[in-house]
Amino acid sequence: MIWNGVFPAVTTKFTADDKLDFEAFDKNIGAQLEAGVKGIIIGGSLGEASVLSEQEKIDLLKHTVKTVDRRAYVVLNIAEQTTRAALQCAENAVKYGADGLMMLPPMRYKADDHETVHYFATVAQNTSLPIMIYNNPYDYKIEVTLDMFEDLAKYENIRAVKESTRDVSNVTRMINRFGDRYKILCGVDTLALESLFMGADGWVAGLVDAFPRETVAIFNLAKQGRHQEALAIYRWFLPVLELDIHPKLVQYIKLAEAQTGLGTETVRAPRLKLKGEERETILGIIQKALDTRPELPAGSWGVEAEVDVTGVS
């Protein structure tokens, strides 16, 4: 598995009667693949993992593997409260065809450094799948430090990090300490281009769910050395990307998906659809982006776009 490119953290679509909406899901996945993404991440925070049953996660994985049909990697997120549950999730991932795993630290319990390393290591030792560690102390209160990554380096299938510390200089720290031992994927939309300029290998994106072509274009242009073209699109995109760093990112991004025809606003309780002034404010941000949507440069998106990632650390 190659941890380069754009990996959408896709939303989980629901019907009005609170079932998995595979029709809406498939439409979005089709747009992601057509834009040229390299992997699909399911069951993440944006995918409302905390409100999915184990069976729903299995059904979602099986359906995603079938829909993607080897045109991109399928990555299953592990966000569990116990090591036993994490191991079961990893086993299901292998059984039902995932290509890789994204792993959060233990949920709810604030594990110390030793416990966190042991948690990741236990899963790594019991699966053949490559793993991307999700490092997000801002939201989940546990930081995977450089010393902890040093301890984890002995496990060959721990291959990448979703860098969400919100400190862009951490990209440089990781490269200075480990070279290309770990692939680095930016996990914060509002720091994506900065991270790519600093040497990140990929982008685990959120607003890609509504704007797949623009997201892929920014990544490709940055890696093609067409920095000013990438920057122009990024500046247009930033007000929308800021929807990714709000507690209601699920509702905001699903509203954006609905406005671009790539999803619905339906969320699962306790989340509720936006209403009133808040909804109008977010709609205004999205509509302004749609009214000024840029024309994308040739060769910047799509499955045929050429990106040289050789030598990228």
PDB file of C-alpha atoms in Angstrom:
ATOM      1  CA  MET A   1       0.000   0.000   0.000  1.00  0.00           C
ATOM      2  CA  ILE A   2       1.309   3.434  -0.991  1.00  0.00           C
ATOM      3  CA  TRP A   3       0.450   6.256   1.400  1.00  0.00           C
ATOM      4  CA  ASN A   4       0.571   9.078  -1.153  1.00  0.00           C
ATOM      5  CA  GLY A   5      -2.159  11.332  -2.488  1.00  0.00           C
ATOM      6  CA  VAL A   6      -5.585  12.380  -1.297  1.00  0.00           C
ATOM      7  CA  PHE A   7      -7.457  10.027   1.044  1.00  0.00           C
ATOM      8  CA  PRO A   8     -11.024  11.255   1.681  1.00  0.00           C
ATOM      9  CA  ALA A   9     -12.399  10.614   5.145  1.00  0.00           C
ATOM     10  CA  VAL A  10     -15.843   9.965   3.762  1.00  0.00           C
ATOM     11  CA  THR A  11     -19.119  10.633   5.524  1.00  0.00           C
ATOM     12  CA  THR A  12     -21.528   7.820   6.282  1.00  0.00           C
ATOM     13  CA  LYS A  13     -24.803   8.388   4.467  1.00  0.00           C
ATOM     14  CA  PHE A  14     -28.120   7.677   6.179  1.00  0.00           C
ATOM     15  CA  THR A  15     -31.672   7.392   4.876  1.00  0.00           C
ATOM     16  CA  ALA A  16     -34.581   9.304   6.399  1.00  0.00           C
ATOM     17  CA  ASP A  17     -35.462   6.193   8.431  1.00  0.00           C
ATOM     18  CA  ASP A  18     -31.904   5.958   9.829  1.00  0.00           C
ATOM     19  CA  LYS A  19     -30.537   3.121   7.697  1.00  0.00           C
ATOM     20  CA  LEU A  20     -27.260   3.156   5.753  1.00  0.00           C
ATOM     21  CA  ASP A  21     -27.879   4.991   2.470  1.00  0.00           C
ATOM     22  CA  PHE A  22     -25.713   3.149  -0.021  1.00  0.00           C
ATOM     23  CA  GLU A  23     -27.205   4.930  -3.033  1.00  0.00           C
ATOM     24  CA  ALA A  24     -26.027   8.344  -1.831  1.00  0.00           C
ATOM     25  CA  PHE A  25     -22.751   6.803  -0.636  1.00  0.00           C
ATOM     26  CA  ASP A  26     -22.005   5.294  -4.045  1.00  0.00           C
ATOM     27  CA  LYS A  27     -22.617   8.602  -5.820  1.00  0.00           C
ATOM     28  CA  ASN A  28     -20.057  10.303  -3.625  1.00  0.00           C
ATOM     29  CA  ILE A  29     -17.511   7.503  -3.994  1.00  0.00           C
ATOM     30  CA  GLY A  30     -17.882   7.703  -7.771  1.00  0.00           C
ATOM     31  CA  ALA A  31     -17.037  11.402  -7.702  1.00  0.00           C
ATOM     32  CA  GLN A  32     -14.005  10.770  -5.476  1.00  0.00           C
ATOM     33  CA  LEU A  33     -12.622   8.097  -7.780  1.00  0.00           C
ATOM     34  CA  GLU A  34     -13.248  10.189 -10.888  1.00  0.00           C
ATOM     35  CA  ALA A  35     -11.328  13.067  -9.300  1.00  0.00           C
ATOM     36  CA  GLY A  36      -8.308  10.826  -8.727  1.00  0.00           C
ATOM     37  CA  VAL A  37      -8.199  10.111  -5.000  1.00  0.00           C
ATOM     38  CA  LYS A  38      -5.880   7.323  -3.886  1.00  0.00           C
ATOM     39  CA  GLY A  39      -7.759   5.896  -0.912  1.00  0.00           C
ATOM     40  CA  ILE A  40     -11.128   5.908   0.801  1.00  0.00           C
ATOM     41  CA  ILE A  41     -11.229   6.042   4.615  1.00  0.00           C
ATOM     42  CA  ILE A  42     -14.433   4.820   6.234  1.00  0.00           C
ATOM     43  CA  GLY A  43     -15.667   4.830   9.802  1.00  0.00           C
ATOM     44  CA  GLY A  44     -13.699   7.867  10.914  1.00  0.00           C
ATOM     45  CA  SER A  45     -14.801  10.786  13.048  1.00  0.00           C
ATOM     46  CA  LEU A  46     -16.353  12.426   9.996  1.00  0.00           C
ATOM     47  CA  GLY A  47     -17.946   9.065   9.217  1.00  0.00           C
ATOM     48  CA  GLU A  48     -19.829   9.169  12.544  1.00  0.00           C
ATOM     49  CA  ALA A  49     -18.013   6.067  13.777  1.00  0.00           C
ATOM     50  CA  SER A  50     -19.195   6.521  17.341  1.00  0.00           C
ATOM     51  CA  VAL A  51     -22.837   5.930  16.357  1.00  0.00           C
ATOM     52  CA  LEU A  52     -22.300   2.957  14.044  1.00  0.00           C
ATOM     53  CA  SER A  53     -22.932  -0.576  15.249  1.00  0.00           C
ATOM     54  CA  GLU A  54     -20.313  -3.264  14.657  1.00  0.00           C
ATOM     55  CA  GLN A  55     -22.551  -4.837  12.021  1.00  0.00           C
ATOM     56  CA  GLU A  56     -23.019  -1.506  10.257  1.00  0.00           C
ATOM     57  CA  LYS A  57     -19.259  -1.058  10.114  1.00  0.00           C
ATOM     58  CA  ILE A  58     -18.950  -4.512   8.543  1.00  0.00           C
ATOM     59  CA  ASP A  59     -21.732  -3.784   6.055  1.00  0.00           C
ATOM     60  CA  LEU A  60     -20.148  -0.439   5.188  1.00  0.00           C
ATOM     61  CA  LEU A  61     -16.742  -2.048   4.668  1.00  0.00           C
ATOM     62  CA  LYS A  62     -18.069  -4.854   2.492  1.00  0.00           C
ATOM     63  CA  HIS A  63     -20.043  -2.409   0.374  1.00  0.00           C
ATOM     64  CA  THR A  64     -17.126   0.016   0.023  1.00  0.00           C
ATOM     65  CA  VAL A  65     -14.736  -2.730  -1.087  1.00  0.00           C
ATOM     66  CA  LYS A  66     -17.248  -3.832  -3.714  1.00  0.00           C
ATOM     67  CA  THR A  67     -17.968  -0.289  -4.913  1.00  0.00           C
ATOM     68  CA  VAL A  68     -14.343   0.843  -5.083  1.00  0.00           C
ATOM     69  CA  ASP A  69     -13.399  -2.374  -6.890  1.00  0.00           C
ATOM     70  CA  ARG A  70      -9.612  -1.930  -6.509  1.00  0.00           C
ATOM     71  CA  ARG A  71      -9.646   1.549  -8.071  1.00  0.00           C
ATOM     72  CA  ALA A  72      -8.321   2.975  -4.792  1.00  0.00           C
ATOM     73  CA  TYR A  73      -7.296   1.689  -1.374  1.00  0.00           C
ATOM     74  CA  VAL A  74      -9.981   1.091   1.243  1.00  0.00           C
ATOM     75  CA  VAL A  75      -8.913   2.026   4.783  1.00  0.00           C
ATOM     76  CA  LEU A  76     -10.976   1.151   7.843  1.00  0.00           C
ATOM     77  CA  ASN A  77     -10.720   3.364  10.894  1.00  0.00           C
ATOM     78  CA  ILE A  78     -10.300   1.827  14.344  1.00  0.00           C
ATOM     79  CA  ALA A  79     -11.758   3.984  17.123  1.00  0.00           C
ATOM     80  CA  GLU A  80     -12.475   1.643  19.997  1.00  0.00           C
ATOM     81  CA  GLN A  81     -12.545   1.741  23.784  1.00  0.00           C
ATOM     82  CA  THR A  82     -10.781  -1.589  24.375  1.00  0.00           C
ATOM     83  CA  THR A  83      -7.843  -3.414  22.879  1.00  0.00           C
ATOM     84  CA  ARG A  84     -10.044  -6.479  22.436  1.00  0.00           C
ATOM     85  CA  ALA A  85     -12.509  -4.474  20.327  1.00  0.00           C
ATOM     86  CA  ALA A  86      -9.662  -2.983  18.287  1.00  0.00           C
ATOM     87  CA  LEU A  87      -8.322  -6.461  17.544  1.00  0.00           C
ATOM     88  CA  GLN A  88     -11.781  -7.592  16.447  1.00  0.00           C
ATOM     89  CA  CYS A  89     -12.065  -4.563  14.174  1.00  0.00           C
ATOM     90  CA  ALA A  90      -8.683  -5.358  12.628  1.00  0.00           C
ATOM     91  CA  GLU A  91      -9.762  -8.970  12.118  1.00  0.00           C
ATOM     92  CA  ASN A  92     -12.947  -7.810  10.383  1.00  0.00           C
ATOM     93  CA  ALA A  93     -10.892  -5.498   8.192  1.00  0.00           C
ATOM     94  CA  VAL A  94      -8.834  -8.415   6.903  1.00  0.00           C
ATOM     95  CA  LYS A  95     -11.847 -10.688   6.547  1.00  0.00           C
ATOM     96  CA  TYR A  96     -13.889  -8.231   4.509  1.00  0.00           C
ATOM     97  CA  GLY A  97     -11.204  -6.843   2.254  1.00  0.00           C
ATOM     98  CA  ALA A  98      -9.757  -3.609   3.642  1.00  0.00           C
ATOM     99  CA  ASP A  99      -6.328  -2.608   2.363  1.00  0.00           C
ATOM    100  CA  GLY A 100      -5.235  -0.781   5.484  1.00  0.00           C
ATOM    101  CA  LEU A 101      -6.148   0.603   8.883  1.00  0.00           C
ATOM    102  CA  MET A 102      -6.252   4.036  10.442  1.00  0.00           C
ATOM    103  CA  MET A 103      -5.949   3.883  14.231  1.00  0.00           C
ATOM    104  CA  LEU A 104      -6.911   6.333  16.933  1.00  0.00           C
ATOM    105  CA  PRO A 105      -5.601   5.913  20.480  1.00  0.00           C
ATOM    106  CA  PRO A 106      -8.001   4.257  22.949  1.00  0.00           C
ATOM    107  CA  MET A 107     -11.299   6.104  23.195  1.00  0.00           C
ATOM    108  CA  ARG A 108     -12.646   7.648  26.444  1.00  0.00           C
ATOM    109  CA  TYR A 109      -9.756   6.498  28.660  1.00  0.00           C
ATOM    110  CA  LYS A 110      -6.783   8.884  28.524  1.00  0.00           C
ATOM    111  CA  ALA A 111      -4.022   6.299  28.252  1.00  0.00           C
ATOM    112  CA  ASP A 112      -0.477   7.264  29.198  1.00  0.00           C
ATOM    113  CA  ASP A 113       2.426   6.978  26.762  1.00  0.00           C
ATOM    114  CA  HIS A 114       3.266   3.371  27.634  1.00  0.00           C
ATOM    115  CA  GLU A 115      -0.354   2.256  27.425  1.00  0.00           C
ATOM    116  CA  THR A 116      -0.877   4.032  24.103  1.00  0.00           C
ATOM    117  CA  VAL A 117       2.218   2.468  22.540  1.00  0.00           C
ATOM    118  CA  HIS A 118       1.185  -0.947  23.859  1.00  0.00           C
ATOM    119  CA  TYR A 119      -2.291  -0.515  22.346  1.00  0.00           C
ATOM    120  CA  PHE A 120      -0.945   0.317  18.884  1.00  0.00           C
ATOM    121  CA  ALA A 121       1.743  -2.371  19.105  1.00  0.00           C
ATOM    122  CA  THR A 122      -0.730  -5.096  20.111  1.00  0.00           C
ATOM    123  CA  VAL A 123      -2.866  -4.456  17.051  1.00  0.00           C
ATOM    124  CA  ALA A 124       0.169  -4.177  14.775  1.00  0.00           C
ATOM    125  CA  GLN A 125       1.454  -7.554  15.982  1.00  0.00           C
ATOM    126  CA  ASN A 126      -1.888  -9.192  15.310  1.00  0.00           C
ATOM    127  CA  THR A 127      -2.693  -7.984  11.806  1.00  0.00           C
ATOM    128  CA  SER A 128      -1.056  -8.165   8.412  1.00  0.00           C
ATOM    129  CA  LEU A 129      -2.550  -4.850   7.325  1.00  0.00           C
ATOM    130  CA  PRO A 130      -0.550  -1.602   7.097  1.00  0.00           C
ATOM    131  CA  ILE A 131      -1.476   0.948   9.748  1.00  0.00           C
ATOM    132  CA  MET A 132      -1.687   4.739   9.791  1.00  0.00           C
ATOM    133  CA  ILE A 133      -1.578   6.232  13.300  1.00  0.00           C
ATOM    134  CA  TYR A 134      -4.038   9.088  13.758  1.00  0.00           C
ATOM    135  CA  ASN A 135      -2.235  11.690  15.883  1.00  0.00           C
ATOM    136  CA  ASN A 136      -4.853  14.199  17.034  1.00  0.00           C
ATOM    137  CA  PRO A 137      -4.213  15.440  20.584  1.00  0.00           C
ATOM    138  CA  TYR A 138      -6.374  18.507  19.936  1.00  0.00           C
ATOM    139  CA  ASP A 139      -9.590  16.472  19.766  1.00  0.00           C
ATOM    140  CA  TYR A 140      -8.660  13.201  21.491  1.00  0.00           C
ATOM    141  CA  LYS A 141      -6.293  14.457  24.240  1.00  0.00           C
ATOM    142  CA  ILE A 142      -3.568  11.888  23.593  1.00  0.00           C
ATOM    143  CA  GLU A 143      -0.461  12.942  21.688  1.00  0.00           C
ATOM    144  CA  VAL A 144       1.721  10.372  19.982  1.00  0.00           C
ATOM    145  CA  THR A 145       5.117  11.957  20.594  1.00  0.00           C
ATOM    146  CA  LEU A 146       8.299  11.543  18.575  1.00  0.00           C
ATOM    147  CA  ASP A 147       9.673   9.231  21.270  1.00  0.00           C
ATOM    148  CA  MET A 148       6.525   7.100  21.024  1.00  0.00           C
ATOM    149  CA  PHE A 149       6.942   6.888  17.248  1.00  0.00           C
ATOM    150  CA  GLU A 150      10.531   5.778  17.949  1.00  0.00           C
ATOM    151  CA  ASP A 151       9.172   2.914  20.045  1.00  0.00           C
ATOM    152  CA  LEU A 152       6.660   2.000  17.333  1.00  0.00           C
ATOM    153  CA  ALA A 153       9.207   2.034  14.510  1.00  0.00           C
ATOM    154  CA  LYS A 154      10.085  -1.617  15.156  1.00  0.00           C
ATOM    155  CA  TYR A 155       6.638  -2.661  13.893  1.00  0.00           C
ATOM    156  CA  GLU A 156       7.030  -2.684  10.130  1.00  0.00           C
ATOM    157  CA  ASN A 157       3.335  -2.498   9.338  1.00  0.00           C
ATOM    158  CA  ILE A 158       2.945   0.813  11.182  1.00  0.00           C
ATOM    159  CA  ARG A 159       3.701   2.798   8.058  1.00  0.00           C
ATOM    160  CA  ALA A 160       2.110   6.236   8.237  1.00  0.00           C
ATOM    161  CA  VAL A 161       0.768   9.006  10.431  1.00  0.00           C
ATOM    162  CA  LYS A 162      -2.267  11.204  10.006  1.00  0.00           C
ATOM    163  CA  GLU A 163      -0.701  14.398  11.299  1.00  0.00           C
ATOM    164  CA  SER A 164      -3.412  16.383  13.094  1.00  0.00           C
ATOM    165  CA  THR A 165      -1.500  18.034  15.929  1.00  0.00           C
ATOM    166  CA  ARG A 166      -2.280  21.421  14.292  1.00  0.00           C
ATOM    167  CA  ASP A 167       1.438  22.241  14.495  1.00  0.00           C
ATOM    168  CA  VAL A 168       2.651  22.252  10.899  1.00  0.00           C
ATOM    169  CA  SER A 169       6.275  22.207  12.047  1.00  0.00           C
ATOM    170  CA  ASN A 170       5.650  18.669  13.313  1.00  0.00           C
ATOM    171  CA  VAL A 171       5.935  17.534   9.684  1.00  0.00           C
ATOM    172  CA  THR A 172       9.531  18.739   9.676  1.00  0.00           C
ATOM    173  CA  ARG A 173      10.205  17.218  13.085  1.00  0.00           C
ATOM    174  CA  MET A 174       9.002  13.823  11.887  1.00  0.00           C
ATOM    175  CA  ILE A 175      11.113  13.993   8.714  1.00  0.00           C
ATOM    176  CA  ASN A 176      14.202  15.182  10.615  1.00  0.00           C
ATOM    177  CA  ARG A 177      13.853  12.345  13.146  1.00  0.00           C
ATOM    178  CA  PHE A 178      12.719   9.467  10.934  1.00  0.00           C
ATOM    179  CA  GLY A 179      13.452  10.348   7.302  1.00  0.00           C
ATOM    180  CA  ASP A 180      11.017   8.365   5.176  1.00  0.00           C
ATOM    181  CA  ARG A 181      10.310   5.701   7.825  1.00  0.00           C
ATOM    182  CA  TYR A 182       6.795   7.082   8.250  1.00  0.00           C
ATOM    183  CA  LYS A 183       4.679   8.505   5.476  1.00  0.00           C
ATOM    184  CA  ILE A 184       3.020  11.714   6.634  1.00  0.00           C
ATOM    185  CA  LEU A 185      -0.520  12.639   5.652  1.00  0.00           C
ATOM    186  CA  CYS A 186      -1.946  15.971   6.745  1.00  0.00           C
ATOM    187  CA  GLY A 187      -5.194  15.509   8.667  1.00  0.00           C
ATOM    188  CA  VAL A 188      -6.224  19.156   9.051  1.00  0.00           C
ATOM    189  CA  ASP A 189      -7.764  20.744   5.957  1.00  0.00           C
ATOM    190  CA  THR A 190      -6.686  24.271   6.894  1.00  0.00           C
ATOM    191  CA  LEU A 191      -3.020  23.223   7.075  1.00  0.00           C
ATOM    192  CA  ALA A 192      -2.949  20.991   4.023  1.00  0.00           C
ATOM    193  CA  LEU A 193      -1.006  23.065   1.523  1.00  0.00           C
ATOM    194  CA  GLU A 194       1.434  24.225   4.195  1.00  0.00           C
ATOM    195  CA  SER A 195       2.031  20.584   5.149  1.00  0.00           C
ATOM    196  CA  LEU A 196       2.524  19.546   1.529  1.00  0.00           C
ATOM    197  CA  PHE A 197       5.066  22.323   1.054  1.00  0.00           C
ATOM    198  CA  MET A 198       6.882  21.022   4.147  1.00  0.00           C
ATOM    199  CA  GLY A 199       7.099  17.524   2.655  1.00  0.00           C
ATOM    200  CA  ALA A 200       3.906  15.697   3.641  1.00  0.00           C
ATOM    201  CA  ASP A 201       3.130  12.741   1.394  1.00  0.00           C
ATOM    202  CA  GLY A 202      -0.630  12.948   1.412  1.00  0.00           C
ATOM    203  CA  TRP A 203      -3.805  14.577   2.635  1.00  0.00           C
ATOM    204  CA  VAL A 204      -6.559  12.908   4.667  1.00  0.00           C
ATOM    205  CA  ALA A 205      -9.217  15.379   3.640  1.00  0.00           C
ATOM    206  CA  GLY A 206     -12.706  16.317   4.808  1.00  0.00           C
ATOM    207  CA  LEU A 207     -14.086  18.932   2.418  1.00  0.00           C
ATOM    208  CA  VAL A 208     -13.001  16.661  -0.416  1.00  0.00           C
ATOM    209  CA  ASP A 209     -16.340  14.987   0.255  1.00  0.00           C
ATOM    210  CA  ALA A 210     -18.038  18.004  -1.330  1.00  0.00           C
ATOM    211  CA  PHE A 211     -15.219  19.282  -3.552  1.00  0.00           C
ATOM    212  CA  PRO A 212     -13.190  16.285  -4.750  1.00  0.00           C
ATOM    213  CA  ARG A 213     -11.699  17.820  -7.895  1.00  0.00           C
ATOM    214  CA  GLU A 214     -10.453  20.953  -6.171  1.00  0.00           C
ATOM    215  CA  THR A 215      -8.881  18.975  -3.330  1.00  0.00           C
ATOM    216  CA  VAL A 216      -7.049  16.630  -5.678  1.00  0.00           C
ATOM    217  CA  ALA A 217      -5.978  19.582  -7.835  1.00  0.00           C
ATOM    218  CA  ILE A 218      -4.345  21.333  -4.880  1.00  0.00           C
ATOM    219  CA  PHE A 219      -2.425  18.190  -3.947  1.00  0.00           C
ATOM    220  CA  ASN A 220      -1.332  17.439  -7.510  1.00  0.00           C
ATOM    221  CA  LEU A 221      -0.295  20.998  -8.304  1.00  0.00           C
ATOM    222  CA  ALA A 222       1.758  21.172  -5.111  1.00  0.00           C
ATOM    223  CA  LYS A 223       3.557  17.926  -5.971  1.00  0.00           C
ATOM    224  CA  GLN A 224       4.041  19.017  -9.595  1.00  0.00           C
ATOM    225  CA  GLY A 225       5.857  22.113  -8.346  1.00  0.00           C
ATOM    226  CA  ARG A 226       3.078  24.379  -9.647  1.00  0.00           C
ATOM    227  CA  HIS A 227       2.927  26.182  -6.345  1.00  0.00           C
ATOM    228  CA  GLN A 228       1.268  29.436  -7.382  1.00  0.00           C
ATOM    229  CA  GLU A 229      -1.544  27.573  -9.119  1.00  0.00           C
ATOM    230  CA  ALA A 230      -2.044  25.417  -6.021  1.00  0.00           C
ATOM    231  CA  LEU A 231      -2.002  28.484  -3.787  1.00  0.00           C
ATOM    232  CA  ALA A 232      -4.639  30.300  -5.846  1.00  0.00           C
ATOM    233  CA  ILE A 233      -7.106  27.412  -5.474  1.00  0.00           C
ATOM    234  CA  TYR A 234      -6.236  26.975  -1.799  1.00  0.00           C
ATOM    235  CA  ARG A 235      -6.948  30.630  -1.043  1.00  0.00           C
ATOM    236  CA  TRP A 236     -10.354  30.302  -2.684  1.00  0.00           C
ATOM    237  CA  PHE A 237     -10.986  27.071  -0.753  1.00  0.00           C
ATOM    238  CA  LEU A 238      -9.874  28.168   2.732  1.00  0.00           C
ATOM    239  CA  PRO A 239     -13.176  29.620   4.018  1.00  0.00           C
ATOM    240  CA  VAL A 240     -14.825  26.287   3.194  1.00  0.00           C
ATOM    241  CA  LEU A 241     -11.914  24.251   4.579  1.00  0.00           C
ATOM    242  CA  GLU A 242     -12.437  25.987   7.914  1.00  0.00           C
ATOM    243  CA  LEU A 243     -15.682  24.037   8.259  1.00  0.00           C
ATOM    244  CA  ASP A 244     -13.459  21.008   8.971  1.00  0.00           C
ATOM    245  CA  ILE A 245     -12.135  22.406  12.276  1.00  0.00           C
ATOM    246  CA  HIS A 246     -15.446  22.933  14.065  1.00  0.00           C
ATOM    247  CA  PRO A 247     -17.220  20.567  16.501  1.00  0.00           C
ATOM    248  CA  LYS A 248     -20.076  20.357  13.995  1.00  0.00           C
ATOM    249  CA  LEU A 249     -17.811  19.407  11.091  1.00  0.00           C
ATOM    250  CA  VAL A 250     -20.083  16.445  10.262  1.00  0.00           C
ATOM    251  CA  GLN A 251     -23.161  18.618   9.832  1.00  0.00           C
ATOM    252  CA  TYR A 252     -21.216  21.339   8.019  1.00  0.00           C
ATOM    253  CA  ILE A 253     -19.553  18.987   5.555  1.00  0.00           C
ATOM    254  CA  LYS A 254     -22.749  17.050   4.934  1.00  0.00           C
ATOM    255  CA  LEU A 255     -24.484  20.356   4.143  1.00  0.00           C
ATOM    256  CA  ALA A 256     -21.682  21.122   1.685  1.00  0.00           C
ATOM    257  CA  GLU A 257     -22.125  17.673   0.113  1.00  0.00           C
ATOM    258  CA  ALA A 258     -25.828  18.340  -0.310  1.00  0.00           C
ATOM    259  CA  GLN A 259     -25.152  21.705  -1.977  1.00  0.00           C
ATOM    260  CA  THR A 260     -22.735  20.159  -4.468  1.00  0.00           C
ATOM    261  CA  GLY A 261     -25.035  17.219  -5.189  1.00  0.00           C
ATOM    262  CA  LEU A 262     -22.762  14.638  -3.607  1.00  0.00           C
ATOM    263  CA  GLY A 263     -24.673  13.760  -0.465  1.00  0.00           C
ATOM    264  CA  THR A 264     -27.461  14.600   1.942  1.00  0.00           C
ATOM    265  CA  GLU A 265     -27.756  16.552   5.173  1.00  0.00           C
ATOM    266  CA  THR A 266     -29.018  13.526   7.098  1.00  0.00           C
ATOM    267  CA  VAL A 267     -27.070  12.762  10.269  1.00  0.00           C
ATOM    268  CA  ARG A 268     -27.644  10.267  13.064  1.00  0.00           C
ATOM    269  CA  ALA A 269     -28.870  11.432  16.472  1.00  0.00           C
ATOM    270  CA  PRO A 270     -27.720  12.822  18.784  1.00  0.00           C
ATOM    271  CA  ARG A 271     -26.474  14.983  15.913  1.00  0.00           C
ATOM    272  CA  LEU A 272     -29.245  16.970  14.274  1.00  0.00           C
ATOM    273  CA  LYS A 273     -29.514  18.856  11.005  1.00  0.00           C
ATOM    274  CA  LEU A 274     -28.519  22.496  11.118  1.00  0.00           C
ATOM    275  CA  LYS A 275     -31.262  25.066  11.377  1.00  0.00           C
ATOM    276  CA  GLY A 276     -31.893  28.792  11.654  1.00  0.00           C
ATOM    277  CA  GLU A 277     -29.135  31.377  11.581  1.00  0.00           C
ATOM    278  CA  GLU A 278     -26.338  28.800  11.897  1.00  0.00           C
ATOM    279  CA  ARG A 279     -27.531  26.939   8.807  1.00  0.00           C
ATOM    280  CA  GLU A 280     -27.858  30.170   6.828  1.00  0.00           C
ATOM    281  CA  THR A 281     -24.341  31.223   7.809  1.00  0.00           C
ATOM    282  CA  ILE A 282     -22.806  27.936   6.658  1.00  0.00           C
ATOM    283  CA  LEU A 283     -24.887  27.964   3.477  1.00  0.00           C
ATOM    284  CA  GLY A 284     -23.554  31.449   2.751  1.00  0.00           C
ATOM    285  CA  ILE A 285     -19.954  30.245   3.005  1.00  0.00           C
ATOM    286  CA  ILE A 286     -20.651  27.294   0.724  1.00  0.00           C
ATOM    287  CA  GLN A 287     -22.630  29.343  -1.798  1.00  0.00           C
ATOM    288  CA  LYS A 288     -19.917  31.983  -2.057  1.00  0.00           C
ATOM    289  CA  ALA A 289     -17.440  29.223  -2.884  1.00  0.00           C
ATOM    290  CA  LEU A 290     -19.777  27.821  -5.522  1.00  0.00           C
ATOM    291  CA  ASP A 291     -20.335  31.278  -7.051  1.00  0.00           C
ATOM    292  CA  THR A 292     -16.565  31.819  -7.381  1.00  0.00           C
ATOM    293  CA  ARG A 293     -15.521  28.235  -8.108  1.00  0.00           C
ATOM    294  CA  PRO A 294     -12.253  28.370 -10.064  1.00  0.00           C
ATOM    295  CA  GLU A 295     -11.481  26.688 -13.345  1.00  0.00           C
ATOM    296  CA  LEU A 296      -8.953  23.977 -12.603  1.00  0.00           C
ATOM    297  CA  PRO A 297      -5.682  23.887 -14.541  1.00  0.00           C
ATOM    298  CA  ALA A 298      -5.112  21.113 -17.049  1.00  0.00           C
ATOM    299  CA  GLY A 299      -3.486  18.007 -15.638  1.00  0.00           C
ATOM    300  CA  SER A 300      -4.316  18.897 -12.040  1.00  0.00           C
ATOM    301  CA  TRP A 301      -7.006  16.310 -11.296  1.00  0.00           C
ATOM    302  CA  GLY A 302      -8.465  13.055 -12.538  1.00  0.00           C
ATOM    303  CA  VAL A 303      -7.179   9.528 -12.716  1.00  0.00           C
ATOM    304  CA  GLU A 304      -4.858  10.430 -15.581  1.00  0.00           C
ATOM    305  CA  ALA A 305      -3.166  13.351 -13.806  1.00  0.00           C
ATOM    306  CA  GLU A 306       0.551  12.755 -13.473  1.00  0.00           C
ATOM    307  CA  VAL A 307       2.183  13.442 -10.124  1.00  0.00           C
ATOM    308  CA  ASP A 308       5.812  12.733  -9.363  1.00  0.00           C
ATOM    309  CA  VAL A 309       5.998  11.602  -5.742  1.00  0.00           C
ATOM    310  CA  THR A 310       9.469  10.095  -6.005  1.00  0.00           C
ATOM    311  CA  GLY A 311      11.741  11.420  -3.357  1.00  0.00           C
ATOM    312  CA  VAL A 312       8.894  12.879  -1.313  1.00  0.00           C
ATOM    313  CA  SER A 313       9.596  12.372   2.385  1.00  0.00           C
TER     314      SER A 313
END
